[in-house]
CSV table of C-alpha atoms in Angstrom, one decimal:
chain,number,residue,atom,x,y,z
A,148,MET,CA,-21.3,15.8,-3.0
A,149,LEU,CA,-25.1,15.7,-3.2
A,150,SER,CA,-27.5,15.2,-6.1
A,151,SER,CA,-30.9,13.6,-6.8
A,152,ILE,CA,-32.2,10.8,-9.0
A,153,VAL,CA,-35.0,12.0,-11.2
A,154,PRO,CA,-36.8,10.1,-14.0
A,155,SER,CA,-35.5,12.2,-16.9
A,156,HIS,CA,-32.0,11.6,-18.4
A,157,GLU,CA,-30.8,15.1,-17.3
A,158,PRO,CA,-32.1,16.6,-14.1
A,159,PRO,CA,-33.7,20.0,-14.2
A,160,ALA,CA,-31.5,22.9,-13.4
A,161,SER,CA,-33.4,23.5,-10.1
A,162,ALA,CA,-32.5,20.0,-8.9
A,163,ARG,CA,-28.8,19.9,-9.8
A,164,GLY,CA,-26.2,19.8,-7.1
A,165,ARG,CA,-28.6,19.8,-4.1
A,166,ALA,CA,-30.4,17.1,-2.1
A,167,ARG,CA,-34.1,16.5,-2.5
A,168,GLN,CA,-36.0,18.2,0.3
A,169,PRO,CA,-38.2,15.8,2.3
A,170,SER,CA,-41.9,16.5,2.7
A,171,LEU,CA,-43.0,18.1,6.0
A,172,ALA,CA,-45.1,15.0,6.5
A,173,THR,CA,-42.1,12.8,6.4
A,174,THR,CA,-40.9,11.8,9.9
A,175,ALA,CA,-38.5,8.9,9.2
A,176,ALA,CA,-35.0,9.9,8.4
A,177,PRO,CA,-33.6,8.8,5.0
A,178,TYR,CA,-31.6,5.6,5.1
A,179,VAL,CA,-29.1,3.9,2.8
A,180,VAL,CA,-30.6,1.7,0.2
A,181,GLU,CA,-27.6,1.3,-2.1
A,182,ASP,CA,-23.9,1.4,-1.1
A,183,CYS,CA,-21.0,1.1,-3.5
A,184,LEU,CA,-17.8,0.4,-1.6
A,185,GLY,CA,-18.4,3.5,0.6
A,186,LEU,CA,-17.8,5.7,-2.4
A,187,LEU,CA,-21.4,6.1,-3.4
A,188,GLN,CA,-24.6,5.8,-1.4
A,189,VAL,CA,-28.2,6.2,-2.5
A,190,LEU,CA,-30.7,7.1,0.2
A,191,SER,CA,-34.3,6.1,0.5
A,192,ASP,CA,-35.5,9.6,-0.5
A,193,GLY,CA,-33.4,9.5,-3.7
A,194,THR,CA,-30.5,11.5,-2.4
A,195,VAL,CA,-27.1,10.5,-3.9
A,196,LEU,CA,-24.0,10.9,-1.6
A,197,ARG,CA,-20.5,10.7,-3.0
A,198,PHE,CA,-17.4,10.3,-0.9
A,199,PRO,CA,-13.6,10.6,-1.8
A,200,PRO,CA,-11.6,7.4,-2.1
A,201,PRO,CA,-9.0,6.5,0.5
A,202,PRO,CA,-5.5,7.9,0.1
A,203,PHE,CA,-2.8,5.8,-1.5
A,204,PRO,CA,0.4,7.0,0.1
A,205,ALA,CA,2.5,4.3,-1.7
A,206,GLY,CA,1.5,5.9,-5.0
A,207,ASP,CA,3.3,9.1,-4.1
A,208,ALA,CA,6.6,7.3,-5.0
A,209,CYS,CA,5.3,7.2,-8.6
A,210,ASP,CA,5.3,11.0,-8.8
A,211,ASP,CA,9.1,11.1,-8.8
A,212,GLY,CA,9.7,13.7,-11.4
A,213,ARG,CA,9.8,11.4,-14.4
A,214,VAL,CA,6.4,12.5,-15.5
A,215,GLU,CA,4.6,15.9,-15.6
A,216,TRP,CA,0.9,16.1,-15.7
A,217,ARG,CA,-1.9,18.7,-16.0
A,218,ASP,CA,-5.7,18.7,-15.9
A,219,ALA,CA,-7.9,20.2,-18.6
A,220,VAL,CA,-11.7,20.4,-19.3
A,221,TYR,CA,-12.9,18.6,-22.5
A,222,ASP,CA,-16.6,19.2,-21.9
A,223,ALA,CA,-17.4,22.4,-20.2
A,224,GLY,CA,-21.2,21.9,-20.4
A,225,ASN,CA,-20.9,18.7,-18.3
A,226,ASN,CA,-17.8,19.8,-16.3
A,227,LEU,CA,-15.9,16.8,-17.5
A,228,GLY,CA,-12.1,16.7,-17.3
A,229,VAL,CA,-9.1,14.9,-18.5
A,230,ARG,CA,-5.7,14.4,-16.8
A,231,MET,CA,-2.8,14.4,-19.3
A,232,TYR,CA,0.6,12.9,-18.6
A,233,ARG,CA,3.8,13.1,-20.5
A,234,PRO,CA,7.4,12.0,-19.6
A,235,ARG,CA,9.6,14.9,-18.8
A,236,ARG,CA,12.4,13.6,-21.0
A,237,ARG,CA,11.5,12.7,-24.6
A,238,VAL,CA,13.2,9.8,-26.2
A,239,ALA,CA,16.0,11.6,-28.0
A,240,ALA,CA,16.2,11.3,-31.7
A,241,ASP,CA,19.8,10.2,-31.5
A,242,ASN,CA,19.2,7.4,-29.0
A,243,LYS,CA,20.0,4.1,-30.5
A,244,GLY,CA,17.9,1.0,-30.2
A,245,ALA,CA,19.3,-2.5,-29.6
A,246,ALA,CA,19.7,-3.0,-33.3
A,247,GLY,CA,21.4,0.4,-33.8
A,248,HIS,CA,18.3,2.1,-35.3
A,249,LYS,CA,17.2,5.5,-34.3
A,250,MET,CA,14.2,5.5,-32.0
A,251,LYS,CA,11.1,7.5,-32.6
A,252,THR,CA,11.1,11.0,-31.1
A,253,LYS,CA,7.3,11.2,-30.6
A,254,LEU,CA,5.5,9.0,-28.1
A,255,PRO,CA,2.4,6.9,-28.5
A,256,VAL,CA,-0.9,8.3,-27.1
A,257,LEU,CA,-2.7,6.1,-24.6
A,258,VAL,CA,-6.3,7.1,-23.9
A,259,TYR,CA,-7.5,5.6,-20.6
A,260,PHE,CA,-11.0,5.3,-19.1
A,261,PRO,CA,-11.0,4.4,-15.4
A,262,GLY,CA,-13.4,1.8,-14.0
A,263,GLY,CA,-16.1,1.9,-11.3
A,264,GLY,CA,-19.2,0.1,-12.6
A,265,PHE,CA,-20.2,3.3,-14.4
A,266,CYS,CA,-21.1,4.6,-10.9
A,267,PHE,CA,-17.9,5.9,-9.4
A,268,GLY,CA,-14.3,6.4,-10.4
A,269,SER,CA,-12.1,9.2,-11.7
A,270,TYR,CA,-8.7,10.1,-13.1
A,271,SER,CA,-8.2,11.9,-9.7
A,272,TYR,CA,-8.5,8.7,-7.6
A,273,PRO,CA,-5.0,8.1,-6.1
A,274,LYS,CA,-4.6,4.6,-7.4
A,275,ASN,CA,-5.7,5.5,-11.0
A,276,HIS,CA,-3.3,8.4,-10.8
A,277,ALA,CA,-0.5,6.1,-9.8
A,278,LEU,CA,-1.2,3.7,-12.6
A,279,CYS,CA,-1.2,6.4,-15.2
A,280,LEU,CA,2.0,7.9,-13.9
A,281,ARG,CA,3.6,4.5,-14.2
A,282,MET,CA,2.3,3.9,-17.7
A,283,ALA,CA,3.5,7.3,-18.9
A,284,ALA,CA,7.0,6.7,-17.5
A,285,GLU,CA,7.4,3.1,-18.3
A,286,LEU,CA,5.8,2.6,-21.7
A,287,PRO,CA,6.7,5.5,-22.3
A,288,ALA,CA,3.6,7.3,-23.6
A,289,VAL,CA,1.5,10.4,-23.5
A,290,VAL,CA,-1.5,9.3,-21.3
A,291,CYS,CA,-4.9,11.0,-21.3
A,292,SER,CA,-7.2,9.8,-18.6
A,293,PHE,CA,-10.8,10.9,-19.1
A,294,ASP,CA,-13.7,11.2,-16.7
A,295,HIS,CA,-17.3,10.7,-17.8
A,296,ARG,CA,-20.7,11.3,-16.2
A,297,LEU,CA,-21.7,8.8,-13.5
A,298,ALA,CA,-24.7,6.8,-12.7
A,299,PRO,CA,-27.2,6.9,-11.1
A,300,GLU,CA,-27.5,10.6,-11.8
A,301,HIS,CA,-26.6,9.9,-15.4
A,302,ARG,CA,-27.5,6.4,-16.5
A,303,LEU,CA,-26.1,4.8,-19.6
A,304,PRO,CA,-25.5,5.7,-22.4
A,305,ALA,CA,-24.2,8.9,-20.8
A,306,ALA,CA,-20.7,7.4,-20.1
A,307,PHE,CA,-20.4,6.2,-23.7
A,308,GLU,CA,-21.6,9.6,-25.1
A,309,ASP,CA,-18.9,11.3,-23.0
A,310,ALA,CA,-16.2,9.0,-24.1
A,311,ALA,CA,-17.0,9.7,-27.8
A,312,ALA,CA,-16.9,13.4,-27.1
A,313,ALA,CA,-13.5,12.9,-25.4
A,314,LEU,CA,-12.1,11.1,-28.4
A,315,LEU,CA,-13.4,13.7,-30.8
A,316,TRP,CA,-11.8,16.4,-28.6
A,317,LEU,CA,-8.4,14.6,-28.8
A,318,PRO,CA,-7.2,15.4,-32.3
A,319,GLY,CA,-7.2,19.1,-31.8
A,320,GLN,CA,-5.1,18.6,-28.7
A,321,VAL,CA,-2.6,16.2,-30.2
A,322,LEU,CA,-2.1,18.4,-33.3
A,323,ARG,CA,-2.3,21.9,-31.9
A,324,SER,CA,-2.1,22.0,-28.2
A,325,PRO,CA,1.3,23.4,-27.0
A,326,TRP,CA,1.4,20.8,-24.3
A,327,LEU,CA,0.9,17.8,-26.6
A,328,ALA,CA,1.8,18.8,-30.1
A,329,GLY,CA,5.3,17.7,-31.0
A,330,ARG,CA,5.3,15.2,-28.2
A,331,ALA,CA,2.4,12.9,-29.2
A,332,ASP,CA,2.5,10.7,-32.3
A,333,PRO,CA,-0.9,11.2,-34.1
A,334,ARG,CA,-0.4,7.8,-35.9
A,335,ARG,CA,-0.1,5.8,-32.7
A,336,VAL,CA,-3.2,6.3,-30.6
A,337,PHE,CA,-4.3,3.5,-28.3
A,338,VAL,CA,-7.7,3.5,-26.5
A,339,SER,CA,-7.8,1.6,-23.2
A,340,GLY,CA,-9.8,1.2,-20.0
A,341,THR,CA,-10.3,-1.0,-16.9
A,342,SER,CA,-13.5,-2.8,-16.0
A,343,SER,CA,-16.4,-0.5,-17.1
A,344,GLY,CA,-13.8,1.7,-18.7
A,345,ALA,CA,-12.9,-1.3,-20.9
A,346,CYS,CA,-16.5,-1.6,-21.9
A,347,VAL,CA,-16.3,2.0,-23.0
A,348,ALA,CA,-13.1,1.3,-24.9
A,349,HIS,CA,-14.8,-1.6,-26.8
A,350,GLN,CA,-17.7,0.6,-27.8
A,351,MET,CA,-15.2,3.2,-29.0
A,352,ALA,CA,-13.6,0.5,-31.1
A,353,VAL,CA,-16.9,-0.3,-32.7
A,354,ARG,CA,-17.7,3.4,-33.3
A,355,PHE,CA,-14.4,4.8,-34.4
A,356,GLY,CA,-12.4,1.7,-35.5
A,357,THR,CA,-8.9,2.6,-36.7
A,358,ALA,CA,-9.7,5.5,-39.0
A,359,GLY,CA,-12.7,7.3,-37.3
A,360,LEU,CA,-10.6,9.9,-35.6
A,361,HIS,CA,-8.8,11.2,-38.7
A,362,PRO,CA,-6.2,12.7,-38.9
A,363,LEU,CA,-5.3,10.5,-35.9
A,364,LYS,CA,-4.9,6.8,-36.4
A,365,VAL,CA,-6.1,4.4,-33.7
A,366,ALA,CA,-3.4,1.7,-33.7
A,367,GLY,CA,-5.1,-0.5,-31.1
A,368,TYR,CA,-7.5,-1.0,-28.2
A,369,ILE,CA,-6.6,-2.4,-24.8
A,370,LEU,CA,-9.3,-3.9,-22.6
A,371,LEU,CA,-8.3,-4.6,-19.1
A,372,VAL,CA,-10.8,-7.0,-17.4
A,373,PRO,CA,-13.8,-5.6,-19.3
A,374,TYR,CA,-17.0,-5.5,-17.4
A,375,PHE,CA,-18.9,-7.6,-19.9
A,376,LEU,CA,-22.1,-9.2,-18.5
A,377,SER,CA,-25.1,-11.3,-19.5
A,378,GLU,CA,-28.4,-12.3,-18.0
A,379,GLU,CA,-27.4,-16.0,-18.3
A,380,PRO,CA,-24.8,-16.4,-15.5
A,381,THR,CA,-21.5,-18.0,-16.4
A,382,PRO,CA,-19.5,-20.4,-14.2
A,383,SER,CA,-17.1,-17.7,-13.2
A,384,GLU,CA,-20.0,-15.5,-12.1
A,385,LEU,CA,-21.7,-18.4,-10.2
A,386,SER,CA,-18.4,-19.2,-8.4
A,387,ALA,CA,-17.5,-15.6,-7.5
A,388,PRO,CA,-17.2,-15.4,-3.7
A,389,ALA,CA,-19.3,-12.9,-1.8
A,390,THR,CA,-16.1,-11.3,-0.5
A,391,ALA,CA,-14.7,-10.5,-3.9
A,392,LEU,CA,-14.2,-6.9,-5.0
A,393,LEU,CA,-16.6,-7.7,-7.8
A,394,SER,CA,-19.2,-10.0,-6.2
A,395,ARG,CA,-22.5,-10.9,-7.8
A,396,GLU,CA,-24.2,-8.6,-5.3
A,397,ARG,CA,-22.1,-5.7,-6.1
A,398,SER,CA,-22.3,-6.3,-9.8
A,399,ASP,CA,-26.1,-6.5,-9.7
A,400,ARG,CA,-26.1,-3.2,-7.7
A,401,TYR,CA,-24.1,-1.5,-10.5
A,402,VAL,CA,-26.5,-2.8,-13.0
A,403,ARG,CA,-29.5,-1.5,-11.1
A,404,LEU,CA,-27.9,1.9,-10.8
A,405,ALA,CA,-26.4,2.3,-14.2
A,406,MET,CA,-28.6,0.6,-16.8
A,407,PRO,CA,-31.2,2.6,-18.7
A,408,ALA,CA,-34.7,2.1,-17.4
A,409,GLY,CA,-36.1,-1.3,-18.4
A,410,TRP,CA,-32.8,-2.8,-19.3
A,411,ASP,CA,-30.9,-5.7,-17.8
A,412,LYS,CA,-27.4,-7.3,-18.2
A,413,ASP,CA,-28.1,-8.1,-21.9
A,414,HIS,CA,-27.9,-4.4,-22.9
A,415,PRO,CA,-25.6,-4.2,-25.9
A,416,LEU,CA,-23.4,-1.7,-24.1
A,417,VAL,CA,-22.3,-4.4,-21.6
A,418,ASN,CA,-23.0,-7.6,-23.5
A,419,PRO,CA,-21.4,-7.3,-26.9
A,420,PHE,CA,-22.6,-10.7,-28.1
A,421,GLY,CA,-26.0,-10.6,-26.4
A,422,PRO,CA,-29.4,-11.2,-28.0
A,423,TYR,CA,-29.9,-7.5,-28.7
A,424,SER,CA,-26.4,-6.7,-29.8
A,425,PRO,CA,-25.5,-5.8,-33.4
A,426,SER,CA,-23.1,-8.0,-35.3
A,427,LEU,CA,-19.4,-7.1,-35.0
A,428,ALA,CA,-18.4,-8.8,-38.2
A,429,ALA,CA,-17.9,-5.6,-40.1
A,430,ALA,CA,-16.4,-3.6,-37.2
A,431,ASP,CA,-12.9,-2.3,-38.1
A,432,VAL,CA,-11.5,-2.6,-34.6
A,433,GLY,CA,-7.9,-3.1,-35.6
A,434,ARG,CA,-5.6,-4.8,-33.0
A,435,VAL,CA,-7.2,-5.6,-29.6
A,436,LEU,CA,-5.5,-6.7,-26.4
A,437,VAL,CA,-7.7,-8.3,-23.7
A,438,VAL,CA,-6.4,-8.8,-20.2
A,439,ALA,CA,-8.5,-11.2,-18.1
A,440,ALA,CA,-8.1,-12.4,-14.4
A,441,GLU,CA,-8.5,-16.0,-13.4
A,442,ARG,CA,-10.5,-15.2,-10.2
A,443,ASP,CA,-12.8,-12.6,-11.7
A,444,LEU,CA,-16.6,-12.7,-12.0
A,445,VAL,CA,-16.3,-11.6,-15.6
A,446,ARG,CA,-13.5,-14.0,-16.6
A,447,ASP,CA,-15.7,-16.2,-18.7
A,448,LYS,CA,-17.3,-13.3,-20.5
A,449,ASN,CA,-13.8,-11.9,-21.2
A,450,LEU,CA,-12.6,-15.2,-22.6
A,451,GLU,CA,-15.8,-15.6,-24.7
A,452,TYR,CA,-15.3,-12.1,-26.1
A,453,ALA,CA,-11.7,-12.9,-27.2
A,454,GLU,CA,-12.8,-16.2,-28.7
A,455,ARG,CA,-15.8,-14.8,-30.6
A,456,MET,CA,-13.8,-11.8,-31.9
A,457,LYS,CA,-11.1,-14.1,-33.2
A,458,ALA,CA,-13.8,-16.3,-34.9
A,459,LEU,CA,-14.9,-13.1,-36.7
A,460,GLY,CA,-11.3,-12.7,-38.0
A,461,LYS,CA,-10.3,-9.9,-35.6
A,462,ASP,CA,-6.7,-9.5,-34.4
A,463,VAL,CA,-7.3,-10.1,-30.7
A,464,ARG,CA,-4.7,-11.1,-28.2
A,465,LEU,CA,-5.7,-12.5,-24.9
A,466,ALA,CA,-3.7,-12.6,-21.6
A,467,LEU,CA,-5.1,-14.5,-18.6
A,468,PHE,CA,-3.5,-13.6,-15.3
A,469,PRO,CA,-3.5,-16.6,-12.9
A,470,GLY,CA,-4.7,-15.9,-9.3
A,471,GLN,CA,-5.8,-12.3,-10.0
A,472,GLU,CA,-9.1,-10.7,-9.2
A,473,HIS,CA,-11.1,-8.0,-11.0
A,474,ALA,CA,-9.4,-4.8,-11.8
A,475,PHE,CA,-6.2,-6.0,-10.1
A,476,CYS,CA,-3.8,-3.7,-11.9
A,477,ALA,CA,-5.9,-0.6,-11.0
A,478,ILE,CA,-6.5,-1.7,-7.4
A,479,LYS,CA,-2.9,-2.6,-6.8
A,480,PRO,CA,-0.9,-0.4,-9.3
A,481,LEU,CA,2.4,-1.1,-7.7
A,482,SER,CA,2.1,-4.9,-7.6
A,483,ALA,CA,4.1,-7.5,-9.6
A,484,ALA,CA,1.0,-8.2,-11.6
A,485,ALA,CA,0.7,-4.6,-12.5
A,486,ASP,CA,4.3,-4.6,-13.6
A,487,GLU,CA,3.6,-7.5,-16.0
A,488,VAL,CA,0.5,-5.7,-17.4
A,489,ILE,CA,2.6,-2.6,-18.1
A,490,ARG,CA,5.2,-4.8,-19.8
A,491,LEU,CA,2.4,-6.5,-21.8
A,492,ILE,CA,1.0,-3.1,-23.0
A,493,LYS,CA,4.5,-1.9,-23.8
A,494,ARG,CA,5.0,-4.9,-26.1
A,495,PHE,CA,1.6,-4.4,-27.6
A,496,ILE,CA,2.1,-0.8,-28.5
C-alpha cells in the first residue's frame, strides 16, 4: 500500500493512494528513513509503504465456532471499518448462576481499539483477531474492534476523531442493527484498547464519560498498557532495553511520525497529566481498569496515571503483571498472561 506525506492534514485527492513521483533530476533511489517493525516504512522521498503482518496460525484455534463475526464500515468517507464479534450461543435466560439466580440474556459490549503507536495496527491483524475471538467467547461479550486512520499520512488527532465517530456510530447498531440488537446490552458498554488504543480509550472516557453516548451507558473503561509518555523520561523508560518491543528508539519514532507538527511527548493526547493537559478533576470517567506490565517502557507512566486518577477521587483499579513487556496480551494472545488478563476483564465487567 502506497501513500505520500504532505504538509496538510488531509492529502489532496490527486495524491491519495499513489507514490510521489521523483523529479527527473533525481538520480539516487529512495531509501528507508523510518521503519516500524517491518509493517511501515517511510522513504527518503516521502513515500509510505505498508506491509501485512505475519500470519498467526496458532490463532486459528480460536476460531472454533464459538464466535461468529462480521465486518462493517462505520465511516465510508475515510473507509474505516469495524469487526464485530458475538458468541454463537447466548446465555440462556433460564440458565442458573451459582447462587440460583437467572443470568442476564443480553451480553455486555466491549469496544476495542488496537494498538500500534498510532502508525500501524488493525482489527484484521491475526493476533488482534485472535484476542477478540477469545474475549467474545470467554467474557462472554459482544466485541466491536474499530480501525482508525494511521500516521504518518494522518497525524494526531485523526485517530481520536475517528474513535469518537466510532462511538457515536455505535448506539444505532446496538439498538437497531439486526446483528446486534437483542444480543447487546445497551446499559453495559465498556471501552478498551491496547497501547495507543488505550490512549484513545482514555480520551474517550474524558469526552463521553458514562452518559455521553445516551441511550447507551458506558459502564467502564479498560486501558491495557496505555501508551502514555512525557518529555521527562521515567526510570522505566531509561531502563528499557534496546531489544524491547517498545524501546526508546521505537517509541521516539512513533512520536516523530504521529504527533502534530511542532508537538512532542507532552501533547495532552499522550500525556494526560502533562504541562499542557487540562485538569481531569471534573471528568466523569466512571470505573477504570488499568493493566500495566513490569518490564514496559511506559510502566511508570501507567502507575502514575492510576495513582493520580485515584487522588482525584476516580474509581481506578490497577493490575501490574510481573515479568511482562509492552502489549503482552495482544502480542501473545494465547499465553497464560493473556488468560489472566481476560479473567481480570471478566471480573471487572
